[in-house]
Short mmCIF file of C-alpha atoms in Angstrom, two decimals:
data_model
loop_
_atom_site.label_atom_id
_atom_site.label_comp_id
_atom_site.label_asym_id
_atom_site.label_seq_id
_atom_site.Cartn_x
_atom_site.Cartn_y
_atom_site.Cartn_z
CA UNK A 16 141.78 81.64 215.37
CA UNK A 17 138.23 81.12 213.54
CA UNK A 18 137.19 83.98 215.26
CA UNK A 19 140.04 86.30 214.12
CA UNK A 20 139.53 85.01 210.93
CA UNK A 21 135.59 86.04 210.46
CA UNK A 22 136.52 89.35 211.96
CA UNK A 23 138.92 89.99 209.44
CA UNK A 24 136.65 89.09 206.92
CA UNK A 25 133.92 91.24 208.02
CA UNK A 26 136.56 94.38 207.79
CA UNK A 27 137.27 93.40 203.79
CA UNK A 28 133.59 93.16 203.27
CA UNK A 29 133.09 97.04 204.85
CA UNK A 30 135.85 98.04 203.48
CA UNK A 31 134.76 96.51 199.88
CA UNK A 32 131.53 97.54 200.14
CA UNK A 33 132.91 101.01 200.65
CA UNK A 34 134.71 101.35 198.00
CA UNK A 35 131.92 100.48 195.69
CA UNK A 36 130.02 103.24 197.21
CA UNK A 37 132.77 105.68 196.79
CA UNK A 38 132.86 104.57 192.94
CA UNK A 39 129.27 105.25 192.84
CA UNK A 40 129.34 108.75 194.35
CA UNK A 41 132.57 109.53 192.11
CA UNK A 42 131.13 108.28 188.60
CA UNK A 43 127.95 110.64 189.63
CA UNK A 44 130.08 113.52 190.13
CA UNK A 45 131.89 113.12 186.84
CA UNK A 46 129.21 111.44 184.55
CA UNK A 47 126.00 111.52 186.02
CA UNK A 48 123.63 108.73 186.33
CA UNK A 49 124.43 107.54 183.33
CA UNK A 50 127.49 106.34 183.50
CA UNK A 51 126.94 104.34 186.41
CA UNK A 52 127.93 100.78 184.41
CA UNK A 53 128.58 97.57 186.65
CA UNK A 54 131.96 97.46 185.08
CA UNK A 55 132.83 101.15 185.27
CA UNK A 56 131.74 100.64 188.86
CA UNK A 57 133.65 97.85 189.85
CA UNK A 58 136.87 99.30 187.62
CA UNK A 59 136.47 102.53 189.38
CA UNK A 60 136.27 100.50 192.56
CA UNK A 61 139.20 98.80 191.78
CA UNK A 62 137.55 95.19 193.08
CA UNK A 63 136.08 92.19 191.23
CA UNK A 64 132.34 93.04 190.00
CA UNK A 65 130.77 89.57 191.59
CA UNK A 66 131.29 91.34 194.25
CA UNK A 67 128.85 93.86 193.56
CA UNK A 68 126.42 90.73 193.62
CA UNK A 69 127.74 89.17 196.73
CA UNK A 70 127.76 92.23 198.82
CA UNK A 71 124.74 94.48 197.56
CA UNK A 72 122.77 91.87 195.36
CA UNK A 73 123.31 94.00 192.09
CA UNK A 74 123.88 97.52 190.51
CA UNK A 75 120.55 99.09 191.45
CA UNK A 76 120.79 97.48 194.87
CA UNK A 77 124.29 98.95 195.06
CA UNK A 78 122.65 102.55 193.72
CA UNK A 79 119.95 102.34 196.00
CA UNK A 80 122.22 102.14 198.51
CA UNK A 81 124.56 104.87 198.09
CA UNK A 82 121.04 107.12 197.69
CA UNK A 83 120.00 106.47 201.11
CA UNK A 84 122.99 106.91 202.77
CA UNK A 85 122.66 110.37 201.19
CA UNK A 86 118.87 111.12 202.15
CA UNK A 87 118.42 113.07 205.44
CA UNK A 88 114.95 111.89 206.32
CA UNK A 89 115.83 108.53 205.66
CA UNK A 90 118.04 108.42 207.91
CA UNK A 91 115.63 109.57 210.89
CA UNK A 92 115.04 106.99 213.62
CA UNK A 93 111.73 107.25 215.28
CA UNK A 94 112.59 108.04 218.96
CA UNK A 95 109.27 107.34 220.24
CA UNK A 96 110.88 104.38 222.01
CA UNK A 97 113.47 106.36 223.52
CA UNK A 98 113.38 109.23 226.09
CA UNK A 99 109.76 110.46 226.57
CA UNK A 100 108.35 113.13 224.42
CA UNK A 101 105.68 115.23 226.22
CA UNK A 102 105.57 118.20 223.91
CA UNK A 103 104.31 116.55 221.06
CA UNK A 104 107.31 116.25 219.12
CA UNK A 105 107.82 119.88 219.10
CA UNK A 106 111.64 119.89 219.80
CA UNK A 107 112.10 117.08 217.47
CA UNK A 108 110.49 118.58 215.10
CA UNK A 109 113.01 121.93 215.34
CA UNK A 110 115.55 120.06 215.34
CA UNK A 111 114.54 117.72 212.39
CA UNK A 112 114.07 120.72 210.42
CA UNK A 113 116.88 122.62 211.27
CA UNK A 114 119.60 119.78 211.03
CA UNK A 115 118.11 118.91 207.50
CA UNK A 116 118.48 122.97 206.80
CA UNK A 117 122.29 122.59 207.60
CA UNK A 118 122.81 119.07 206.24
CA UNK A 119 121.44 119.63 202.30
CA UNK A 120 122.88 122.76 202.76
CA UNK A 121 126.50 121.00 202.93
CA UNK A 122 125.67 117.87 201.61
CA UNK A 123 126.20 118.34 197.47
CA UNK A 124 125.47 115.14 196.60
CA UNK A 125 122.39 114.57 197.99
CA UNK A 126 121.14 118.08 195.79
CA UNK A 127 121.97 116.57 192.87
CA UNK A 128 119.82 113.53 194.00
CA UNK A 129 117.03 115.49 194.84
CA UNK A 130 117.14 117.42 191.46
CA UNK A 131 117.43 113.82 189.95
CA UNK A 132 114.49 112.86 191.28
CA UNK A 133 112.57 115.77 189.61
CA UNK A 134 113.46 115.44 186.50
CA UNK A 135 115.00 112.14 186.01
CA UNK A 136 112.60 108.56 185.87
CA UNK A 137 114.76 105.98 187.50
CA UNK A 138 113.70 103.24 189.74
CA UNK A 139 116.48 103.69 192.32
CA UNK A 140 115.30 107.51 192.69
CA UNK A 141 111.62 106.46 192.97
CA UNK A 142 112.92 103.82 195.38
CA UNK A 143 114.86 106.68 197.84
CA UNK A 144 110.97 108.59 197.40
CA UNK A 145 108.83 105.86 198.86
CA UNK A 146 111.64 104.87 201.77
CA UNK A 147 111.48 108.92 203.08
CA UNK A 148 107.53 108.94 202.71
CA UNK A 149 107.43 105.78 204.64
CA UNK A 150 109.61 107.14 207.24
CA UNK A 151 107.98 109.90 207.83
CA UNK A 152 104.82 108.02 207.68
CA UNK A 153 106.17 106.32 211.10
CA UNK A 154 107.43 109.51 212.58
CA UNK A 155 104.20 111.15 211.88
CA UNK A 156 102.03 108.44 213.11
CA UNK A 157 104.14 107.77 215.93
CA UNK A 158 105.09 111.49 217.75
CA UNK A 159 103.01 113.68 216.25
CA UNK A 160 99.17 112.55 214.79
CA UNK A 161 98.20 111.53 218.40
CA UNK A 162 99.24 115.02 219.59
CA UNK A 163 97.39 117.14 216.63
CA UNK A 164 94.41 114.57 216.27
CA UNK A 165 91.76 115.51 213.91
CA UNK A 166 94.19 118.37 212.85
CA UNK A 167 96.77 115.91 212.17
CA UNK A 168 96.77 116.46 208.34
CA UNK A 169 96.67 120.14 208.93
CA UNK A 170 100.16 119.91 210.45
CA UNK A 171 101.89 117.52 208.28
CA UNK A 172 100.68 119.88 205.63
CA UNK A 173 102.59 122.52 207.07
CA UNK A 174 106.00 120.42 207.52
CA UNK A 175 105.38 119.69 203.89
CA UNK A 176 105.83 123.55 202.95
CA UNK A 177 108.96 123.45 205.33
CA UNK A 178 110.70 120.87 204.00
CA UNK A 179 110.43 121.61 200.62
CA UNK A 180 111.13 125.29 201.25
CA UNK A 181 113.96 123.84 202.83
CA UNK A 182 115.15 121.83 200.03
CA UNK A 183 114.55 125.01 197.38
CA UNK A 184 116.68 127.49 199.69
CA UNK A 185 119.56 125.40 199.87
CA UNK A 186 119.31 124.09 196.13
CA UNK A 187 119.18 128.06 195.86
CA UNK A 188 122.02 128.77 197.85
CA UNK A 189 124.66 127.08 196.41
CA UNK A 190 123.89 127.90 192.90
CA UNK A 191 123.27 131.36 192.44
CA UNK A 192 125.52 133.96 193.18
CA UNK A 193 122.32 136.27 195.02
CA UNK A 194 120.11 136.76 197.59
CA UNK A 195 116.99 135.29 198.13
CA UNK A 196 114.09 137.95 200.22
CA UNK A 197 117.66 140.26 200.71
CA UNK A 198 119.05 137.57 202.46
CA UNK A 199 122.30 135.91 201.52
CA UNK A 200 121.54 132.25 202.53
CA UNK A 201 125.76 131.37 202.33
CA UNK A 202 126.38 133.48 205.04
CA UNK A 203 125.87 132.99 208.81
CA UNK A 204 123.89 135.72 209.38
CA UNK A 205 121.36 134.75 206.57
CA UNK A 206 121.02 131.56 207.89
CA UNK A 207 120.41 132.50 210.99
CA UNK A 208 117.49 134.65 210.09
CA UNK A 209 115.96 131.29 208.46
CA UNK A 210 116.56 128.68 211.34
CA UNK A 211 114.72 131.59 213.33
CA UNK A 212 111.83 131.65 211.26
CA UNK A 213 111.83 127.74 211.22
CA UNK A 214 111.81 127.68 214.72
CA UNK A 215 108.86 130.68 215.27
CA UNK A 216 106.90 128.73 212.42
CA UNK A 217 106.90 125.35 214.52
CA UNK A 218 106.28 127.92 218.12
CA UNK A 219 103.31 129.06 216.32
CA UNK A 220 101.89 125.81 214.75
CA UNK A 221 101.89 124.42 218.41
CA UNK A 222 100.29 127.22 219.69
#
């Protein structure tokens, strides 16, 4: 019976802690990070505010974690301690890059957080910065430094332009009504002609 009991508990938690996170990501859609108020939160939510406390530890704890469920890299495991990886990281790498291409792509919420982060100085946003650069730190340190050695840097440098090309192209895509280099990034055949070059770019970079 004790056990039924916990189990049930655990669900309300989750299911709690979800709903703050929904309040989060629908006060951001309609106000911005500046409405994001404990009590709008937990009114929004529909659920006691302590609870905000209980479950997350406060409101920027809360924030913080509705960011990073957001983030792509964040979310990368490093799967260095799973199946073997003899090319270097190579296909990881592709499909790293092109995942993130589709995910920020769809993922509207998580461009608003990156444009946040440009031009916005908030803790939470600085937070959801250091977490992907330590990340990555492991990833790079991990698959693909012992593979590239001295030209270790050289590489990440390269991933840097990527990614952030990445980020721009998508950002682009979804707010302006054009093309970008002739090509119309919202339609399957645009894309396509990007993921291609991703994947040449990361051929060549090996080579």
């Amino acid at each position: 019976m004790e056990q039924k009991t916990g189990v049930k508990s655990l669900r309300n938690k989750e299911k709690s802690k979800q709903k703050f996170l929904n309040a989060v990501e629908k006060i951001l859609h309609t106000k911005g990070f500046s409405g994001l108020k404990i009590n709008d939160i937990a009114r929004t939510a529909g659920l006691d505010k302590k609870l905000i406390y209980n479950y997350f530890g406060g409101k920027d704890e809360l924030i913080d974690e509705y960011i990073r469920s957001q983030d792509f890299w964040s979310n990368v495991k490093d799967e260095s301690g799973g199946p073997v990886i003899n090319d270097g990281g190579k296909t990881f790498c592709k499909k790293m890059l092109l995942s993130q291409f589709d995910y920020v792509f769809k993922n509207k919420d998580l461009q608003k957080i990156l444009l946040w982060g440009l031009i916005e100085n908030r803790k939470s946003l600085k937070k959801l910065a250091n977490d992907r650069e330590e990340n990555g730190a492991r990833l790079f340190e991990s698959i693909t430094d012992p593979h590239f050695k001295e030209n270790a840097k050289r590489y990440r440098a390269i991933i840097a332009l990527l990614i952030s090309g990445i980020y721009y192209l998508d950002i682009y895509a979804t707010t302006n009504d054009c093309t970008f280099c002739g090509l119309d990034l919202t339609t399957t055949a645009g894309r396509s002609e990007i993921e291609d070059a991703l994947s040449f770019l990361i051929d060549k970079t090996y080579e």
